[in-house]
Structure formats: structure tokens, C-alpha cells
Coordinates of C-alpha atoms in Angstrom, one line a residue:
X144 CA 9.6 -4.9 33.2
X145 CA 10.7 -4.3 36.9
X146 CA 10.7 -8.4 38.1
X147 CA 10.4 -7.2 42.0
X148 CA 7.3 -5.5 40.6
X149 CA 4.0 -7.3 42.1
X150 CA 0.7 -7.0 40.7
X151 CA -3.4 -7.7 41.3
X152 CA -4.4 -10.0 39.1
X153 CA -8.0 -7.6 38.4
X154 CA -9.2 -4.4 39.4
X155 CA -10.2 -3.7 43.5
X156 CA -8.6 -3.6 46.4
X157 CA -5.9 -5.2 48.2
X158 CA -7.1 -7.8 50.5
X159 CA -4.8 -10.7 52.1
X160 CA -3.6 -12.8 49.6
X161 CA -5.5 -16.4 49.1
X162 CA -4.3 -19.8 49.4
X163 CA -4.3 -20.5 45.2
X164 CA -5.5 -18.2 41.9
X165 CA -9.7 -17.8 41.5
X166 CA -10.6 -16.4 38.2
X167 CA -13.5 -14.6 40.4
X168 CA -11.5 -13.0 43.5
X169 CA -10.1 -9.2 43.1
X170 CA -7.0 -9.8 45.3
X171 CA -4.5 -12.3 43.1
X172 CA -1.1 -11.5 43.1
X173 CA 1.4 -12.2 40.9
X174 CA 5.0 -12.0 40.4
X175 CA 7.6 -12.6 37.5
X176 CA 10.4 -15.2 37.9
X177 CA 13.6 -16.0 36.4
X178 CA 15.4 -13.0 35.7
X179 CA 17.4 -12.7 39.0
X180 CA 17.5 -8.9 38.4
X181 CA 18.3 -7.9 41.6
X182 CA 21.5 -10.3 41.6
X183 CA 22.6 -9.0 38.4
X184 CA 23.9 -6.0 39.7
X185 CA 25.4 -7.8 42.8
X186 CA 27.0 -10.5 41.7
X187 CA 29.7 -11.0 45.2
X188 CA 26.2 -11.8 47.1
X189 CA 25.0 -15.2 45.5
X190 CA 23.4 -15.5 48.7
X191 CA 20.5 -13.5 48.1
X192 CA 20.3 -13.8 44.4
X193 CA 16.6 -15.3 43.1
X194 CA 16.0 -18.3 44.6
X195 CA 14.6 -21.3 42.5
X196 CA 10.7 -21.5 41.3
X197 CA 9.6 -23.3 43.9
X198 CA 11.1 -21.5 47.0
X199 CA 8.3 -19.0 45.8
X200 CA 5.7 -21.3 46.4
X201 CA 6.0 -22.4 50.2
X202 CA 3.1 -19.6 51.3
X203 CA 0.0 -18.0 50.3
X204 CA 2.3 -14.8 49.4
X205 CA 1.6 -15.0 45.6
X206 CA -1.5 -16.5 43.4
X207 CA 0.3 -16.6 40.1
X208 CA 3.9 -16.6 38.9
X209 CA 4.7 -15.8 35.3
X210 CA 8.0 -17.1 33.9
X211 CA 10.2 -15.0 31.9
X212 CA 10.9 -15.2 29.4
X213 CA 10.6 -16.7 25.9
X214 CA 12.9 -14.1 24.3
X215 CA 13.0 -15.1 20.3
X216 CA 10.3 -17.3 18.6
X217 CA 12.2 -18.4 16.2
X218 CA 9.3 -18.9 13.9
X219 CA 11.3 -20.9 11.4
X220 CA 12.9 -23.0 14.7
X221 CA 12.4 -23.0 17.9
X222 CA 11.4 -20.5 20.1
X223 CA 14.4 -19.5 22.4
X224 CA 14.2 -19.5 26.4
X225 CA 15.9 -17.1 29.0
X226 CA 16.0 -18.0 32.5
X227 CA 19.5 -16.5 33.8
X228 CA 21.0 -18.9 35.9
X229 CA 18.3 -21.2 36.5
X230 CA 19.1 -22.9 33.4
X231 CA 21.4 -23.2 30.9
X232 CA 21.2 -26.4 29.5
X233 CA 19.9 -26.7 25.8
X234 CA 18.4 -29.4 23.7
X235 CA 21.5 -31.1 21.5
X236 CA 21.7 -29.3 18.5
X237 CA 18.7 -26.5 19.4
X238 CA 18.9 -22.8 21.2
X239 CA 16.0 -24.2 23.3
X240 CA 16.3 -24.6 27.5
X241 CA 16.0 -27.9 29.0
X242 CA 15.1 -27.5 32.7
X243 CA 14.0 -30.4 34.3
X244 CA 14.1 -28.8 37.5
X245 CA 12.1 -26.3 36.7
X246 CA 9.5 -28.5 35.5
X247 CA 9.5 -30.6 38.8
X248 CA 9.2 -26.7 40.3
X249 CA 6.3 -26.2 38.4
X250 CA 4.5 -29.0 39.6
X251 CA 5.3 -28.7 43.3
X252 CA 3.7 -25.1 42.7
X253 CA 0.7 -26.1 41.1
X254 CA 0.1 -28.6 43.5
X255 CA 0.1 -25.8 46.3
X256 CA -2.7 -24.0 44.0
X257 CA -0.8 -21.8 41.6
X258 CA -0.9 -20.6 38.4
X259 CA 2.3 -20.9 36.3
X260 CA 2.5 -19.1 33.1
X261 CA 5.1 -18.7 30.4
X262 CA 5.9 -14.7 29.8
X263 CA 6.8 -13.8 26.4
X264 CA 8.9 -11.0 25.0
X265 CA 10.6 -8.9 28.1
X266 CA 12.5 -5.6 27.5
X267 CA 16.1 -5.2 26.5
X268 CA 17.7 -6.2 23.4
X269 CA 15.6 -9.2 22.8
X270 CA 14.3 -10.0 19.4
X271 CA 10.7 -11.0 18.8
X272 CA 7.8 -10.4 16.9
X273 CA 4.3 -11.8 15.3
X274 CA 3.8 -9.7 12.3
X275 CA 1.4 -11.3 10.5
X276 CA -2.1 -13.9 11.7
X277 CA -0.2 -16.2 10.4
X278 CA 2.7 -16.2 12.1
X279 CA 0.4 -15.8 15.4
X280 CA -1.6 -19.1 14.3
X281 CA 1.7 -20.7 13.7
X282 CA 3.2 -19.4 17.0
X283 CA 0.2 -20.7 19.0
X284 CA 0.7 -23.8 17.5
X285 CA 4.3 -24.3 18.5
X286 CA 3.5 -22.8 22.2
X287 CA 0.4 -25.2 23.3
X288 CA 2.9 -28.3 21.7
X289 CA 6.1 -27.1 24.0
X290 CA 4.7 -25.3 26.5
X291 CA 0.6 -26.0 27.4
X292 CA -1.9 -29.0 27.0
X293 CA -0.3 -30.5 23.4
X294 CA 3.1 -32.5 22.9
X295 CA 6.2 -32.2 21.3
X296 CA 9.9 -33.6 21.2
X297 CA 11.1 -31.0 23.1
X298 CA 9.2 -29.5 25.9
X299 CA 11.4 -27.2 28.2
X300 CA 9.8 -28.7 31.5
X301 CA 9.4 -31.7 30.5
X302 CA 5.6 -33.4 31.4
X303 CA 4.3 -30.0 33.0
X304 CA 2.3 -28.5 31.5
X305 CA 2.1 -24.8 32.5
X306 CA -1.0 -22.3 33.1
X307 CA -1.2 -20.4 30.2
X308 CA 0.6 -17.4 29.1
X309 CA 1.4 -13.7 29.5
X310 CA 2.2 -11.0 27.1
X311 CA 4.8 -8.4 28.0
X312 CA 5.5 -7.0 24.6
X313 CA 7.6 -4.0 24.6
X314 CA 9.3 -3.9 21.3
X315 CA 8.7 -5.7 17.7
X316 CA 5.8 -6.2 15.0
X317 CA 2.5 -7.3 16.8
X318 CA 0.3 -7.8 14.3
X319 CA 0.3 -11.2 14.9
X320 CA -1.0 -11.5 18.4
X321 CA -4.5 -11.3 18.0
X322 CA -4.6 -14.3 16.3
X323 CA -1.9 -15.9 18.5
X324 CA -4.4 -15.4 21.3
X325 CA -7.8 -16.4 19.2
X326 CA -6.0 -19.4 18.1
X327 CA -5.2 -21.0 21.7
X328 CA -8.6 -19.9 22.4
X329 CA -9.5 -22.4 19.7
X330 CA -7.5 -25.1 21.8
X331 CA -8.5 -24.2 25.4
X332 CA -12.0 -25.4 24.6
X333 CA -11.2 -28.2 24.4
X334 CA -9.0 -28.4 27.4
X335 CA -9.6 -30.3 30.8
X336 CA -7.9 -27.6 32.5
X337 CA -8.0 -23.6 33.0
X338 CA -6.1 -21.7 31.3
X339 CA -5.0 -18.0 31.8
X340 CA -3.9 -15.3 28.8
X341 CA -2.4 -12.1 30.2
X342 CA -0.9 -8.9 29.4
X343 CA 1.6 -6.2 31.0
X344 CA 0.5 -3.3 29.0
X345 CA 2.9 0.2 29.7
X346 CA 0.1 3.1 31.5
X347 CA 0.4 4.9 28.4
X348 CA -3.3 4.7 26.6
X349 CA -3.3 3.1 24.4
X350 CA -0.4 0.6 24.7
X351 CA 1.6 1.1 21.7
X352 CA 2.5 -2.9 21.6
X353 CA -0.6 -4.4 23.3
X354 CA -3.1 -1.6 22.0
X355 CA -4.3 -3.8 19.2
X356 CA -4.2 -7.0 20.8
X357 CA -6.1 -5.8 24.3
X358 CA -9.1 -4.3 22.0
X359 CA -9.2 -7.1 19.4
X360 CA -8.7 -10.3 21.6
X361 CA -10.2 -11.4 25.1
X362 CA -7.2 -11.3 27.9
X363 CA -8.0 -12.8 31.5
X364 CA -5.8 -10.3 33.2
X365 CA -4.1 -7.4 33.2
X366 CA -1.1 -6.0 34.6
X367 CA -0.4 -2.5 34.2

């Protein structure tokens, strides 16, 4: 995934951006933070290196802004968090991020009208994968507790609870994701807010990662 990449949110043409996300406008846009890719390959210019969540959020320049990434699920722990330099500060005794900051980000964006969502997977060496339904059941568990509407002990950000989540799977078993998605379905509901699932399927038809899981489960958006 190129990060400087935008994207519409849904089929049809640009149009000036809006003020905050509508499920039922054309013209979204969306961005992916928390990679600093561009500052990775200049790293004597910390100057114009990504600046933090919320710097993003001072205009009407972008609708939705998916975090990346959840690199490793962990499925017998705790999923595992990479934000570059944003944060680097883990639970005691856990490979899990703590970013307070971030969370306090998140809200000051939502309160502007956007959507944040947590991205999973990425490309790279990363290691992840849903095999199985019942590792996606399982992994939808652990992700509304941490992440969405549900609680746990450790929640990366804290009280926020973010917007839902995005899929851009480019490598490991993905058996598992349809009934990762069917299964926060199953928790959405029931929630007081909206929610957003999306995917960043590859233009090759059909997606060899997201093939299965874009014809057997109902995603909000996607990004090509």
C-alpha cells in the first residue's frame, strides 16, 4: 500500500470534499496514517516527516482516515500494533502499543466529523493471517474488545473507540475473514453508533487475498 495514496470512499466522481463521512455521498476521501513512508527514506528532514493524527483533521481535506496497521494478531495473545514513530510504548509485559495520544487524536478527529478506522495487515514482511471461521470469530472478538464498541484491559487508545475497520490483506491464509467480518456484523447491531468495514483489494480480478471475502461478506467500501 502506497500511504500518500488517496481514495473515494464509492464509485462516482470527484466533487469537493465534505465537512465529515456520509455513508450516502459519492465523494469521501480517505487516507492511511501512521506509516510515515515518505520520512522513511529521508530521515535528515524530521521536519516534514508525517505529522500526528490529528494535524490531519484541521480541514474538510479528508472524510475518513484509516490507521495502519495491526500487523500480527497474535491469535494466542495479543494482536501487535505498528505505528512508526507515533508510538512506541507497549503494555508491560505485552507486544501491544499504548498510545494515549493517539487516542486523544482520535477523538479530536471524530469530533470534526471523521471516520477513524483501524487497518489490518499492510505489505512487507508482516505476519498475519485468519485461516480458519474460527480464528475470524475469535479475531472479531478480540478486535471489538480492544479496538471498537466492547472493553478490555488493554485498549491501544485508551476510551476511543474507533470507526470500524479496513482490510488491506496482501499476504497470509484468509479463510478466516468472512466470518471475521459476519461476526462484528453480529455486534454492530447492536451498536449505538455506525460503523464502517472496508477493503483495499489489488485491481487484479479477483483479488487473490480479498477475492473470497469481498464475494462472501458485505463490505461498506472499497478501495481499489
Amino acid at each position: 500500500m502506497t500511504f500518500a495514496r488517496y481514495f473515494l470512499a464509492a464509485a462516482g466522481l470527484a466533487a469537493s470534499a465534505s465537512a465529515a463521512y456520509s455513508p450516502t455521498c459519492a465523494n469521501n476521501i480517505v487516507t492511511y496514517w501512521g506509516q510515515n513512508s515518505w520520512g522513511g527514506g529521508h530521515l535528515n528532514d524530521p521536519a516534514n516527516w508525517e505529522r500526528p493524527l490529528a494535524a490531519y483533521c484541521q480541514d474538510d481535506t479528508f472524510d475518513i482516515i484509516n490507521l495502519s496497521f495491526v500487523i500480527n494478531y497474535n491469535l494466542t495473545g495479543l494482536p501487535v500494533l505498528n505505528h512508526a514513530f507515533h508510538c512506541e510504548t507497549k503494555f508491560n509485559g505485552t507486544n501491544t502499543l499504548r498510545c494515549p495520544d493517539i487516542g486523544a487524536d482520535i477523538k479530536t478527529c471524530q469530533a470534526k466529523g471523521k471516520k477513524i478506522v483501524m487497518s489490518l495487515g499492510g505489505g512487507g514482511i508482516h505476519s498475519y493471517s485468519l485461516s480458519t471461521a474460527a480464528e475470524g470469530v475469535q479475531f472479531a472478538n478480540t478486535f471489538w474488545n480492544m479496538f471498537l464498541g466492547g472493553s478490555h484491559q488493554y485498549r491501544p487508545y485508551g476510551d476511543a473507540v474507533l470507526d470500524g475497520v479496513d482490510l488491506d490483506i496482501e499476504s497470509g491464509a484468509h479463510g478466516g475473514y468472512v466470518a471475521f467480518v459476519n461476526q462484528l456484523r453480529t455486534y454492530f447491531n447492536g451498536a449505538s453508533k455506525q460503523y464502517i468495514i472496508s477493503a483495499a483489494p489489488q485491481c487484479v480480478y479477483p483479488d487473490a487475498n480479498l477475492g473470497t471475502t469481498l464475494s462472501g461478506a458485505w463490505i461498506d467500501n472499497d478501495y481499489v
